[in-house]
mmCIF file of C-alpha atoms in Angstrom:
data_model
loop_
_atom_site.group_PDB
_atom_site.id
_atom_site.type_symbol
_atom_site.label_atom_id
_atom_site.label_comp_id
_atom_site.label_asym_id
_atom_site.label_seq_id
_atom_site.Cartn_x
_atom_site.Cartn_y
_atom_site.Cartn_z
ATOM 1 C CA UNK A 28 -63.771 39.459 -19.056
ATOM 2 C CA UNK A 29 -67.123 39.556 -17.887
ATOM 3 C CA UNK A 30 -68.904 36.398 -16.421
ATOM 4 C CA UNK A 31 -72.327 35.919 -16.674
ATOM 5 C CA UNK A 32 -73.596 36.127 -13.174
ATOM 6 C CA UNK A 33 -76.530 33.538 -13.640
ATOM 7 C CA UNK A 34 -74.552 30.665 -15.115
ATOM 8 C CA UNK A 35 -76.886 27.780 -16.008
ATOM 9 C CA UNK A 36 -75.247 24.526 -14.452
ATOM 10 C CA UNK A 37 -76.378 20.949 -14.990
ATOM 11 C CA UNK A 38 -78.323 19.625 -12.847
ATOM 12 C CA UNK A 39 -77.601 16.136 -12.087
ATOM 13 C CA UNK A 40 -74.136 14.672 -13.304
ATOM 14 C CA UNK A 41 -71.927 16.812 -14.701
ATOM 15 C CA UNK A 42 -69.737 14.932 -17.249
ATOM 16 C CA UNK A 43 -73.258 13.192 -18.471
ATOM 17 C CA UNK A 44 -74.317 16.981 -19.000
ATOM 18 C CA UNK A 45 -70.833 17.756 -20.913
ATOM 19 C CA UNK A 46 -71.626 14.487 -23.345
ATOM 20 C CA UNK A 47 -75.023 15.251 -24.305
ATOM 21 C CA UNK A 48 -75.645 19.183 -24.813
ATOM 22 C CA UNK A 49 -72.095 18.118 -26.691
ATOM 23 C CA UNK A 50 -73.744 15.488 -28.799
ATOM 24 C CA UNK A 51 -76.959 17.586 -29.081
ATOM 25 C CA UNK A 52 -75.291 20.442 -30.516
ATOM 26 C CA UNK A 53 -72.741 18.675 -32.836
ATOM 27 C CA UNK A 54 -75.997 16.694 -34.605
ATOM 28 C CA UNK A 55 -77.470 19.925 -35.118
ATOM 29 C CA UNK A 56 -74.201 21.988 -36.925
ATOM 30 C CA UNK A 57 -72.600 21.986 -40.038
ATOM 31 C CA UNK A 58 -69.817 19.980 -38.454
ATOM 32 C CA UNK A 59 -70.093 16.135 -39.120
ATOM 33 C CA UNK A 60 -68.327 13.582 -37.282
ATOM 34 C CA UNK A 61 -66.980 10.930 -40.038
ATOM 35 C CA UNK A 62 -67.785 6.826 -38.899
ATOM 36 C CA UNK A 63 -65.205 6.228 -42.057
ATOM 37 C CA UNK A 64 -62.698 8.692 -40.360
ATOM 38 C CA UNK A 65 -62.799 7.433 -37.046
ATOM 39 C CA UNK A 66 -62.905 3.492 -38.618
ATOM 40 C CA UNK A 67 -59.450 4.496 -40.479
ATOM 41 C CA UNK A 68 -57.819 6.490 -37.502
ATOM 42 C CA UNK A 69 -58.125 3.347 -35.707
ATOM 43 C CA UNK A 70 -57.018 0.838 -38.140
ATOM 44 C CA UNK A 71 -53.879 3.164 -38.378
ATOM 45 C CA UNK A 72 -53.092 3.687 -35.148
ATOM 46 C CA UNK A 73 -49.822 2.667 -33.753
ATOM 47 C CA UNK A 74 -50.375 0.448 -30.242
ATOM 48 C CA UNK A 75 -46.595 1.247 -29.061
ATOM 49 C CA UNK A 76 -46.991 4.954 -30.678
ATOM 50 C CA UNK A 77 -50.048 5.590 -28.529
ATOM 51 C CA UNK A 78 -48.847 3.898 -25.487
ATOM 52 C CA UNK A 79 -45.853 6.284 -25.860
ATOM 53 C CA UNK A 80 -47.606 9.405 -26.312
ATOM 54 C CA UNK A 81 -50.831 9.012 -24.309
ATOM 55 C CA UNK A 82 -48.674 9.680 -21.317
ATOM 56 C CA UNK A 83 -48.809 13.287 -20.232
ATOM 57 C CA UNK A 84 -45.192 14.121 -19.804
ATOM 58 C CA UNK A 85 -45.209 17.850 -20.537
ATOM 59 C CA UNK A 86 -46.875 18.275 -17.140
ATOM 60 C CA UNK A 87 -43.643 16.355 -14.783
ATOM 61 C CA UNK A 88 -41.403 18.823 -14.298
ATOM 62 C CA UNK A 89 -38.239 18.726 -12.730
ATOM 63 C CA UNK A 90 -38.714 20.892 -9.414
ATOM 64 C CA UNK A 91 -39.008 19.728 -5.693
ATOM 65 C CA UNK A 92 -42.107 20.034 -3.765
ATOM 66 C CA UNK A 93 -42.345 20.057 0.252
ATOM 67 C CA UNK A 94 -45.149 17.987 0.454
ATOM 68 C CA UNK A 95 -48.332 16.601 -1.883
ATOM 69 C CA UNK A 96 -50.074 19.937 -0.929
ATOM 70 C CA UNK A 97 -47.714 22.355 -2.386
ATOM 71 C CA UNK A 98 -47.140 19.894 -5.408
ATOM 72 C CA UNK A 99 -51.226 19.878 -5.900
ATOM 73 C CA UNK A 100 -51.129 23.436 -5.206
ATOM 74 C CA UNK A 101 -49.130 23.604 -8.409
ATOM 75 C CA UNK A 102 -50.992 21.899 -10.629
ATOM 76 C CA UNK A 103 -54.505 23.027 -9.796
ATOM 77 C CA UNK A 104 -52.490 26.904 -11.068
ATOM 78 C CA UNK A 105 -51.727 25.299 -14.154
ATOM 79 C CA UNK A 106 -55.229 24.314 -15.243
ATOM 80 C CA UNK A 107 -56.565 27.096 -13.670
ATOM 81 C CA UNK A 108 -54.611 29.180 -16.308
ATOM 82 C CA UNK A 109 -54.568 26.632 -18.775
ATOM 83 C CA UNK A 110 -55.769 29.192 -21.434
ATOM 84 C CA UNK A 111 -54.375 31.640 -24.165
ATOM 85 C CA UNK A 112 -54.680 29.201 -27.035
ATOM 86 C CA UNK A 113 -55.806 32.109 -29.375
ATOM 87 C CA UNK A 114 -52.749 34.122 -28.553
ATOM 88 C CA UNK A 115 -50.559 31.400 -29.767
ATOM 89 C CA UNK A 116 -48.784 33.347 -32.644
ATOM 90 C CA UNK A 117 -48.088 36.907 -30.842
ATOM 91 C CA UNK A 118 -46.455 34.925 -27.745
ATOM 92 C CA UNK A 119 -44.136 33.384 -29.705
ATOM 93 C CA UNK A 120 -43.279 36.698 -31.533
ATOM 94 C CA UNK A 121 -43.614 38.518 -28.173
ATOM 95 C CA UNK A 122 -42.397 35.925 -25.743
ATOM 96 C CA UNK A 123 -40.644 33.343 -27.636
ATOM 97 C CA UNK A 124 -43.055 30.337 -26.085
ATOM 98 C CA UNK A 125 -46.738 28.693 -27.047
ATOM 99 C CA UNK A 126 -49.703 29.199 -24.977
ATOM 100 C CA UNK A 127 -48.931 26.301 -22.482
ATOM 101 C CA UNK A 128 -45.428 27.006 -22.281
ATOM 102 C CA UNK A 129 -45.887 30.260 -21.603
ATOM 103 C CA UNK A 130 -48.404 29.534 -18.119
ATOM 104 C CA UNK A 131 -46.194 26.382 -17.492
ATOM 105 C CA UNK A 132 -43.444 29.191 -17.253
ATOM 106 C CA UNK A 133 -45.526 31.672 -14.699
ATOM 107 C CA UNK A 134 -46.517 28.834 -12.337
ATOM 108 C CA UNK A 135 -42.881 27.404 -12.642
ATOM 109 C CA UNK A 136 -41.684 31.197 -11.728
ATOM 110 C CA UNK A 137 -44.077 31.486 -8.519
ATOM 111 C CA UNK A 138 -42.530 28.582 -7.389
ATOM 112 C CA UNK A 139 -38.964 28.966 -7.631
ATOM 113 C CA UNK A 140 -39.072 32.464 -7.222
ATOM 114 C CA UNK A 141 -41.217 31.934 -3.520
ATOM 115 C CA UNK A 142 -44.405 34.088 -4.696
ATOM 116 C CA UNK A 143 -46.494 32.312 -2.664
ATOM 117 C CA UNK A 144 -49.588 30.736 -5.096
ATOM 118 C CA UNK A 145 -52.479 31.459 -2.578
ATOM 119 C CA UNK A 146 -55.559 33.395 -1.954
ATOM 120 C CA UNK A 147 -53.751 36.453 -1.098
ATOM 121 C CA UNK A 148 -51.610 36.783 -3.955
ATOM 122 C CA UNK A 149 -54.484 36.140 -6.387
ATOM 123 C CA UNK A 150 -56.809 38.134 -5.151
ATOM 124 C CA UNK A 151 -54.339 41.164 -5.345
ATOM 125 C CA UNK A 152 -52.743 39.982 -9.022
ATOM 126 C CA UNK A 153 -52.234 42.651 -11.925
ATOM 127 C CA UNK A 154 -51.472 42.451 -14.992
ATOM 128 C CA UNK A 155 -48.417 44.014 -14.505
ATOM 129 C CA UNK A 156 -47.279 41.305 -12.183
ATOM 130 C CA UNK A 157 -48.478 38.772 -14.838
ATOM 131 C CA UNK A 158 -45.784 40.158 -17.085
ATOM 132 C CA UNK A 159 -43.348 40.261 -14.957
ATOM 133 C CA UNK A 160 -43.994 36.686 -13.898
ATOM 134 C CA UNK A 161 -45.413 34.964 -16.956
ATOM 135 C CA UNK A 162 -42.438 36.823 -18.787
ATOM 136 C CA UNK A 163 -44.446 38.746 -21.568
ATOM 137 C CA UNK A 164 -45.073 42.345 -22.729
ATOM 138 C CA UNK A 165 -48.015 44.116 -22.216
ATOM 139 C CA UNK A 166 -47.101 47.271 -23.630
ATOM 140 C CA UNK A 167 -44.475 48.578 -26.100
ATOM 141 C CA UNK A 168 -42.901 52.117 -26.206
ATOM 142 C CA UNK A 169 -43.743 53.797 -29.942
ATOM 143 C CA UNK A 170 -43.112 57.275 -31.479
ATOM 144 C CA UNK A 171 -45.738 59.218 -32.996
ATOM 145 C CA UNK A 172 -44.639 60.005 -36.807
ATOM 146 C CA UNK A 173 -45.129 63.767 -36.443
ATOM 147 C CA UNK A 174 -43.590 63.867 -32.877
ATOM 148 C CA UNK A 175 -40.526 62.322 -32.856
ATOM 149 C CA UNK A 176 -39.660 63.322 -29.516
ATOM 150 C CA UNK A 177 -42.521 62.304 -27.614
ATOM 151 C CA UNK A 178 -42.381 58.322 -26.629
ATOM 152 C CA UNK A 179 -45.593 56.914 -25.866
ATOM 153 C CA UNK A 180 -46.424 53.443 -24.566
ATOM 154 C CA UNK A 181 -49.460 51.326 -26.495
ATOM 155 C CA UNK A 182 -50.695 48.006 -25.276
ATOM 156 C CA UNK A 183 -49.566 44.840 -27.341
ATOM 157 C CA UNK A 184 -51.571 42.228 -28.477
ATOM 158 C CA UNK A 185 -50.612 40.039 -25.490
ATOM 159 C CA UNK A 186 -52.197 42.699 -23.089
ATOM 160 C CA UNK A 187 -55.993 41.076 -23.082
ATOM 161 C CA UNK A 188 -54.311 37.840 -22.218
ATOM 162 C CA UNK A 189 -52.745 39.301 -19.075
ATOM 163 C CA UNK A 190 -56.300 40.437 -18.342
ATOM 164 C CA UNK A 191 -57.618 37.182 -18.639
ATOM 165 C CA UNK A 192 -55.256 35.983 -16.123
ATOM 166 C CA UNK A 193 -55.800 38.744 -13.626
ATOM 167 C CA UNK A 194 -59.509 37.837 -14.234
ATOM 168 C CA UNK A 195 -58.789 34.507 -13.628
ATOM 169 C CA UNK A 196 -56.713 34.808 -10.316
ATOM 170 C CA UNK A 197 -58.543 37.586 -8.632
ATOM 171 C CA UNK A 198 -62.099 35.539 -8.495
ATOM 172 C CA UNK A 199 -60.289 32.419 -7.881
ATOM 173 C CA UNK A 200 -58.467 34.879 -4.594
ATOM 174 C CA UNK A 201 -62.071 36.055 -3.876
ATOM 175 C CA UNK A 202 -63.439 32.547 -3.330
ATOM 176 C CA UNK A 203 -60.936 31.267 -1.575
ATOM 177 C CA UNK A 204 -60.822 33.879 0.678
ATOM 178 C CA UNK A 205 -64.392 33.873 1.180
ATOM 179 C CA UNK A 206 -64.218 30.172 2.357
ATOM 180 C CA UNK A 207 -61.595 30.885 4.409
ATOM 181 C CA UNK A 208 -59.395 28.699 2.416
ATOM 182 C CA UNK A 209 -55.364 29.362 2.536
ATOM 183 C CA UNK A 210 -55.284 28.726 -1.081
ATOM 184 C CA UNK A 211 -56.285 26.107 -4.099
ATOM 185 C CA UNK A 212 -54.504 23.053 -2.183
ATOM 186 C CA UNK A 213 -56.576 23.272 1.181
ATOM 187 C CA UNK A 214 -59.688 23.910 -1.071
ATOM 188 C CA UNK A 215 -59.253 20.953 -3.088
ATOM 189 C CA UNK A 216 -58.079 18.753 -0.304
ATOM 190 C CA UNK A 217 -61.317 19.847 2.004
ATOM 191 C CA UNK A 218 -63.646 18.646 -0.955
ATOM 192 C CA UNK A 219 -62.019 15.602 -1.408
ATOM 193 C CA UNK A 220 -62.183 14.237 2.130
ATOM 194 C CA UNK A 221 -62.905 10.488 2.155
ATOM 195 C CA UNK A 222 -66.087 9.851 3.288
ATOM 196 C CA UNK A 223 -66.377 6.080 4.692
ATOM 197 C CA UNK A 224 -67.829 3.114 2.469
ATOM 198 C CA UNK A 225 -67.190 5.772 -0.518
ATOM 199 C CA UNK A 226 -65.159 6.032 -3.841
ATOM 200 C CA UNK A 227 -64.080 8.871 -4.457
ATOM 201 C CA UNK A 228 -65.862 10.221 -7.815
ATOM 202 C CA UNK A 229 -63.692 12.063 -10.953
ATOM 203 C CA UNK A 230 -67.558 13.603 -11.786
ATOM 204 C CA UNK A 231 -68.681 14.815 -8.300
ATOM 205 C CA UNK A 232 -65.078 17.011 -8.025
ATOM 206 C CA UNK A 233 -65.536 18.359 -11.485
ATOM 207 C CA UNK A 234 -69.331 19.649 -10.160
ATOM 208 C CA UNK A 235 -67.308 21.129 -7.014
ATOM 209 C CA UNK A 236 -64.625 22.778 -9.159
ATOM 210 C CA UNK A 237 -67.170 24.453 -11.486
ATOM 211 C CA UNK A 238 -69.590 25.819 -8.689
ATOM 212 C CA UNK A 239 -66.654 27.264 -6.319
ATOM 213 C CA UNK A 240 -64.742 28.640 -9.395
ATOM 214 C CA UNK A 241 -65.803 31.348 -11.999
ATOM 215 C CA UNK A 242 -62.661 30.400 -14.415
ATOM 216 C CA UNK A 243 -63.937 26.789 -14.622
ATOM 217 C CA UNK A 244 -67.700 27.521 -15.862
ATOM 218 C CA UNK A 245 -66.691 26.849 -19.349
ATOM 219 C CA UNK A 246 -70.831 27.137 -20.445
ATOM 220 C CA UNK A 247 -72.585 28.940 -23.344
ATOM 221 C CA UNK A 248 -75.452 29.797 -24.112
ATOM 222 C CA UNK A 249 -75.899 29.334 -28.281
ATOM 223 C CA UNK A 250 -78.312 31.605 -30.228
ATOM 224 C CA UNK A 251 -81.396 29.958 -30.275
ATOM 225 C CA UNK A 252 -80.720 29.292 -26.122
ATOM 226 C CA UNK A 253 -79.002 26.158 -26.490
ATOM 227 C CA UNK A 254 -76.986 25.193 -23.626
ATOM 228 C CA UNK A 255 -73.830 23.522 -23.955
ATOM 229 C CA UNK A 256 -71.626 22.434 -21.384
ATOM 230 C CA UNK A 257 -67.463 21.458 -22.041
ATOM 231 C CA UNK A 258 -65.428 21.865 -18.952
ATOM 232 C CA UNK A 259 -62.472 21.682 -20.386
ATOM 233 C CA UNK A 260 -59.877 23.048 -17.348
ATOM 234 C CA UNK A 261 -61.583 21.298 -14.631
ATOM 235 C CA UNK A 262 -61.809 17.826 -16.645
ATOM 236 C CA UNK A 263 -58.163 17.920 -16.986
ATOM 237 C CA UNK A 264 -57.595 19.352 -13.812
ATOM 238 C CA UNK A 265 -59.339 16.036 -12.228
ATOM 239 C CA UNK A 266 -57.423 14.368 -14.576
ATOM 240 C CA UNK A 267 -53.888 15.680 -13.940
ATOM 241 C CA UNK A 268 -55.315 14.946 -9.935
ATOM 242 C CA UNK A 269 -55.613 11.517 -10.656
ATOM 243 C CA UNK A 270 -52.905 10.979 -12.829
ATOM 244 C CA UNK A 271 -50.091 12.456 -10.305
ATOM 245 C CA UNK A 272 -51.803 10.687 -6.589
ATOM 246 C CA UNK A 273 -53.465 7.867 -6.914
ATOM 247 C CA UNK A 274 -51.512 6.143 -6.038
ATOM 248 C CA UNK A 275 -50.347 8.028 -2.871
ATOM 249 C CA UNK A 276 -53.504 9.205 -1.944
ATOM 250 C CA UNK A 277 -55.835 6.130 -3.000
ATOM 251 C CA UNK A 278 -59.426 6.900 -1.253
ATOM 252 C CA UNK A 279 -59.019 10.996 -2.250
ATOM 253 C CA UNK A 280 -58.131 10.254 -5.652
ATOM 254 C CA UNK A 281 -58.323 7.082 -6.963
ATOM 255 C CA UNK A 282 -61.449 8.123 -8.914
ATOM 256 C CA UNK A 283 -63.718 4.991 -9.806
ATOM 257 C CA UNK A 284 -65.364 6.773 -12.945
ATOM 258 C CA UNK A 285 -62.051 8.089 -14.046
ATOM 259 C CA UNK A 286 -63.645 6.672 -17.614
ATOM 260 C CA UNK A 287 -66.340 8.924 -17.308
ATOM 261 C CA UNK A 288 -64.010 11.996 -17.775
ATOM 262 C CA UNK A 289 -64.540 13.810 -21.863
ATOM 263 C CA UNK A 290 -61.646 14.605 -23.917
ATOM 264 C CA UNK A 291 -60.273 18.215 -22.721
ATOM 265 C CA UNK A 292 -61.495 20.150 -25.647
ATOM 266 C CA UNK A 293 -59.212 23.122 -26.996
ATOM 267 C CA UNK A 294 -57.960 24.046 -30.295
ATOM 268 C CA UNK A 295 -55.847 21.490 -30.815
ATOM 269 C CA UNK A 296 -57.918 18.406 -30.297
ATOM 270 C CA UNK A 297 -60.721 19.299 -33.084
ATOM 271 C CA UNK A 298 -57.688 20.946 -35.091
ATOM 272 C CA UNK A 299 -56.286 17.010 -35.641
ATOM 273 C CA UNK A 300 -59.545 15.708 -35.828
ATOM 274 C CA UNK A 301 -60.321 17.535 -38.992
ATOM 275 C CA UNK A 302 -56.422 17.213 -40.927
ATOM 276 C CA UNK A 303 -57.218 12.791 -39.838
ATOM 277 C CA UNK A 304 -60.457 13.121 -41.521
ATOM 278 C CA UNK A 305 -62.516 12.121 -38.414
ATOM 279 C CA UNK A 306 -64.363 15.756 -37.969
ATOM 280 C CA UNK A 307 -66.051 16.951 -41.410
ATOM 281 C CA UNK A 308 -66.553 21.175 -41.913
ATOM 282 C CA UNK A 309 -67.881 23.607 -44.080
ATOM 283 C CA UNK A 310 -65.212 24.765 -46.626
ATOM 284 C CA UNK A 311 -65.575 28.089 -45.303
ATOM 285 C CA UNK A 312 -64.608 27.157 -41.689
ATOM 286 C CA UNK A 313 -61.411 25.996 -43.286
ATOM 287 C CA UNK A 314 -60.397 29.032 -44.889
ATOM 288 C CA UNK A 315 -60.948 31.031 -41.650
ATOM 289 C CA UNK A 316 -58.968 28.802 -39.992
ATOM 290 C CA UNK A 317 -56.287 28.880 -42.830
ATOM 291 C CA UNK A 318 -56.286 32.229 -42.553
ATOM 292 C CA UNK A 319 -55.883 32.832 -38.558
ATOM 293 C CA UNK A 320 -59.087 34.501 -38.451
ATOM 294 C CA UNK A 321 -60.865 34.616 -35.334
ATOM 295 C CA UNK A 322 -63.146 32.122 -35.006
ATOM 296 C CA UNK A 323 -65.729 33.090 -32.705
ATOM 297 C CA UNK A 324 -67.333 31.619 -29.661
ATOM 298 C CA UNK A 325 -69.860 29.787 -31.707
ATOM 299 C CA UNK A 326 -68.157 28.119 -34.130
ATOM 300 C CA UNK A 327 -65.310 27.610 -31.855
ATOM 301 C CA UNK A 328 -68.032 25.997 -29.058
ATOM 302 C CA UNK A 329 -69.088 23.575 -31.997
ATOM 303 C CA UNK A 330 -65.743 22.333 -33.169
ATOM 304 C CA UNK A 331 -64.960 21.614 -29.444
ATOM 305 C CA UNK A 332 -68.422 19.741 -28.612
ATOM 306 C CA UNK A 333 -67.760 17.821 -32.121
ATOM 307 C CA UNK A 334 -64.131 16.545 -30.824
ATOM 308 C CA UNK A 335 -65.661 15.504 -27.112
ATOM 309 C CA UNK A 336 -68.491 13.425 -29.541
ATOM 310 C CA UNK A 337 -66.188 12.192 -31.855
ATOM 311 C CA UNK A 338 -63.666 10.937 -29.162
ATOM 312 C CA UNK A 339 -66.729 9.354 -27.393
ATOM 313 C CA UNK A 340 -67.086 7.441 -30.443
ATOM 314 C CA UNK A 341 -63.540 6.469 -31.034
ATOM 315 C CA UNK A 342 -63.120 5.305 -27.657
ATOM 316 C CA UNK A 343 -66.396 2.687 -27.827
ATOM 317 C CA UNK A 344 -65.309 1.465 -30.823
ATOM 318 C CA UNK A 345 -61.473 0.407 -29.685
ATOM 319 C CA UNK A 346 -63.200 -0.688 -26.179
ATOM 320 C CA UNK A 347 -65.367 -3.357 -27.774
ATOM 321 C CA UNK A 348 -61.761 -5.217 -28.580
ATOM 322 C CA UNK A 349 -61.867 -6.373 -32.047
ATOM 323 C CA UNK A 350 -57.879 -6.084 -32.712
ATOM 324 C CA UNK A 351 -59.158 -6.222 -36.615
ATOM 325 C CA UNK A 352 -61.119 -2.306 -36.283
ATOM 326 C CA UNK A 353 -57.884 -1.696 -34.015
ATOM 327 C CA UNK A 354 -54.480 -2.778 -32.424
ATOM 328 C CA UNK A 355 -55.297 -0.471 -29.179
ATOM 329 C CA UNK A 356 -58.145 -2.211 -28.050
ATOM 330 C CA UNK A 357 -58.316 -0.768 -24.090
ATOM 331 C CA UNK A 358 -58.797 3.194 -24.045
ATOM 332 C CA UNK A 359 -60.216 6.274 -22.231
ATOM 333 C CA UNK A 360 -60.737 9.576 -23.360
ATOM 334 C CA UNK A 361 -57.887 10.896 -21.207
ATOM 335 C CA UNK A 362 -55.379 9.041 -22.475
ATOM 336 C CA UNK A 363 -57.075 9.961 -26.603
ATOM 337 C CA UNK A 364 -56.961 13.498 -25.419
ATOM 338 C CA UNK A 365 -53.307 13.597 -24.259
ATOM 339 C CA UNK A 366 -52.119 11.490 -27.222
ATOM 340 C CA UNK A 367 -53.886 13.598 -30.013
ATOM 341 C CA UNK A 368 -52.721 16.778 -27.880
ATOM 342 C CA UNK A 369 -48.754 15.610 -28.186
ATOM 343 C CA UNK A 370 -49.171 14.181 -31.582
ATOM 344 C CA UNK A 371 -49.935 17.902 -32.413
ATOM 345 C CA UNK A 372 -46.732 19.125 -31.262
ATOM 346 C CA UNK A 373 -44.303 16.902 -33.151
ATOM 347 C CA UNK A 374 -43.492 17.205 -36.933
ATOM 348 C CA UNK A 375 -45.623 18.464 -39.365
ATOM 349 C CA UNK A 376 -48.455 18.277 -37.183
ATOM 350 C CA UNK A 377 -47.062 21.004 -35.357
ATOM 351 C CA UNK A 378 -47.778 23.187 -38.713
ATOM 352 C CA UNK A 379 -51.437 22.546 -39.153
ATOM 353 C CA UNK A 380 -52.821 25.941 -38.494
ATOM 354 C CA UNK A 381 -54.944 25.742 -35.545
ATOM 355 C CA UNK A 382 -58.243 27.751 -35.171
ATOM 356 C CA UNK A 383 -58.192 30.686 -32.476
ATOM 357 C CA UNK A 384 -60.757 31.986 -30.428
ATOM 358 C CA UNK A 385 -58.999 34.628 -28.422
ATOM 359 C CA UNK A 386 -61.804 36.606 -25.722
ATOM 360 C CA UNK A 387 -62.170 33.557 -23.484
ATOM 361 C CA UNK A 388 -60.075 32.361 -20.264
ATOM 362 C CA UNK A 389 -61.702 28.604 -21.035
ATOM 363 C CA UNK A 390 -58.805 27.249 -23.730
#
């Protein structure tokens, strides 16, 4: 895991940057985003269906925090990691749990098991410790077929994963630790100091997140030197922020362009898309996905810009209110994002083969 060391970041807003290399690129690929597909995936939708699911349950869990710091502590580890999308089928072999599962496991066994989630910690992770804590193999013990009596250990195929998280921790340790910040908590809280005659902005923390943090520049540079800019972990990080202290913490994070936020694109966002008709792609695409074949940063970097585009879309559409186009009529991309994401874990749904992309740390 290797990050480019000159990483080309917006200049100006950040979530206006996300929309438009996404909309640039999208209009220029072989992926098409369907007006008749998003006009019947509204008139379907279910009001009390989407109320239901658009709330993000799988991230309240039942465990006690101290104080708001150690439970924002918590969930700034979660996004952090909130990766390992492509490993999906060998950690449930191997481990028994999906991707999120699986990191909504480790951060659950820092905290009950008193592994304190800071700078020091990070900065000296392994991915040894990863397996211990995030509960997965790295390597397996095999015999060689003309040496029967010699064991040797190989890696498994969850062993680049653990690297990713190492990767992930140990810059995330180095930063902090530079900036003399205790850990993710104190970082986050210093950044978000109310500043008088101020709201607090959902855009401007997603532009800190990404500068401070090398696991948040979720960037690429395309081919012919297009630059495209998704954001995916701190989006939802800002969102998860919002979502959990508001309330409690009005003037920090009561962002006023909470609206402004994308959809948090993955693998299973564009994955719906395309089975509800709304995203259109080569026939080829298909098959690879069909087939659990590795997708590829490019493709994979198209199908995500082509779900934040087509979710922009949706979301205008329901907003200007006609209850005849559809019966949800009041929307943000958050709440699109976490309803299409849970929709994709129940039923049949769940069995749509979703396309992989495994050598990134970004989804």
């Amino acid at each position: 895991y290797t990050y480019k060391i000159i990483m080309t970041l917006p200049q100006g807003d950040y979530l206006q940057a996300v929309r438009s290399s996404c909309r640039d690129l999208t209009e220029n690929s072989p992926v098409k985003v369907s007006s008749n597909g998003i006009n019947s995936f509204l008139k379907n939708l279910d009001k009390h269906r989407f109320e239901e699911l658009s709330i993000d349950t799988p991230m309240r869990m039942p465990l006690k925090f101290s104080s708001l710091a150690e439970e924002l502590n918590f969930i700034a580890l979660i996004d952090l990691l909130n990766f390992g999308s492509g490993y999906r089928v060998p950690l449930h072999e191997l481990a028994g749990r999906g991707a999120f599962d699986t990191i909504r496991f480790g951060a659950m066994s820092f905290h009950i098991g008193g592994t304190p989630m800071d700078a020091e910690t990070f900065s000296s992770m392994t991915a040894f410790k990863v397996s211990e804590i995030f509960q997965f193999p790295i390597d397996r013990e095999v015999k060689p077929k003309d040496m029967p009596f010699i064991t040797m250990t190989e890696p498994t195929e969850l062993k680049p994963l653990a690297d990713g998280i190492v990767s992930v921790l140990n810059t995330t340790g180095e930063f902090l630790k530079q900036h003399n910040y205790k850990d993710l908590s104190t970082f986050i809280l210093d950044v978000t100091k109310p500043v008088p005659g101020q709201k607090p902005s959902a855009s401007k923390l997603v532009e800190h997140l990404v500068k401070a943090l090398p696991g948040l520049r979720d960037t690429y540079t395309l081919n012919d030197n297009q630059i495209v800019y998704i954001l995916k972990k701190a989006q939802i990080l800002v969102y998860h922020l919002w979502m959990f202290f508001h309330d409690q913490q009005p003037d920090r994070f009561d962002f006023e362009d909470i609206d402004q936020l994308t959809v948090f694109a993955d693998n299973v966002v564009p994955t719906l898309l395309i089975h509800l008709g709304v995203l259109e792609i080569p026939e080829n695409w298909q098959k690879d996905i069909q087939d659990g074949q590795d997708m590829g940063e490019t493709r994979a970097t198209i199908l995500r810009a082509a779900s934040i585009v087509a979710c922009e879309d949706i979301v205008k559409l329901a907003n200007q209110g006609d209850s005849s186009v559809s019966s949800v009529t009041r929307m943000n991309e958050g709440e699109l994002d976490v309803y299409l994401w849970r929709l994709g874990k129940e039923g049949d749904y769940r069995k749509i083969p979703r396309f992989a992309l495994r050598d990134t740390v970004m989804f």
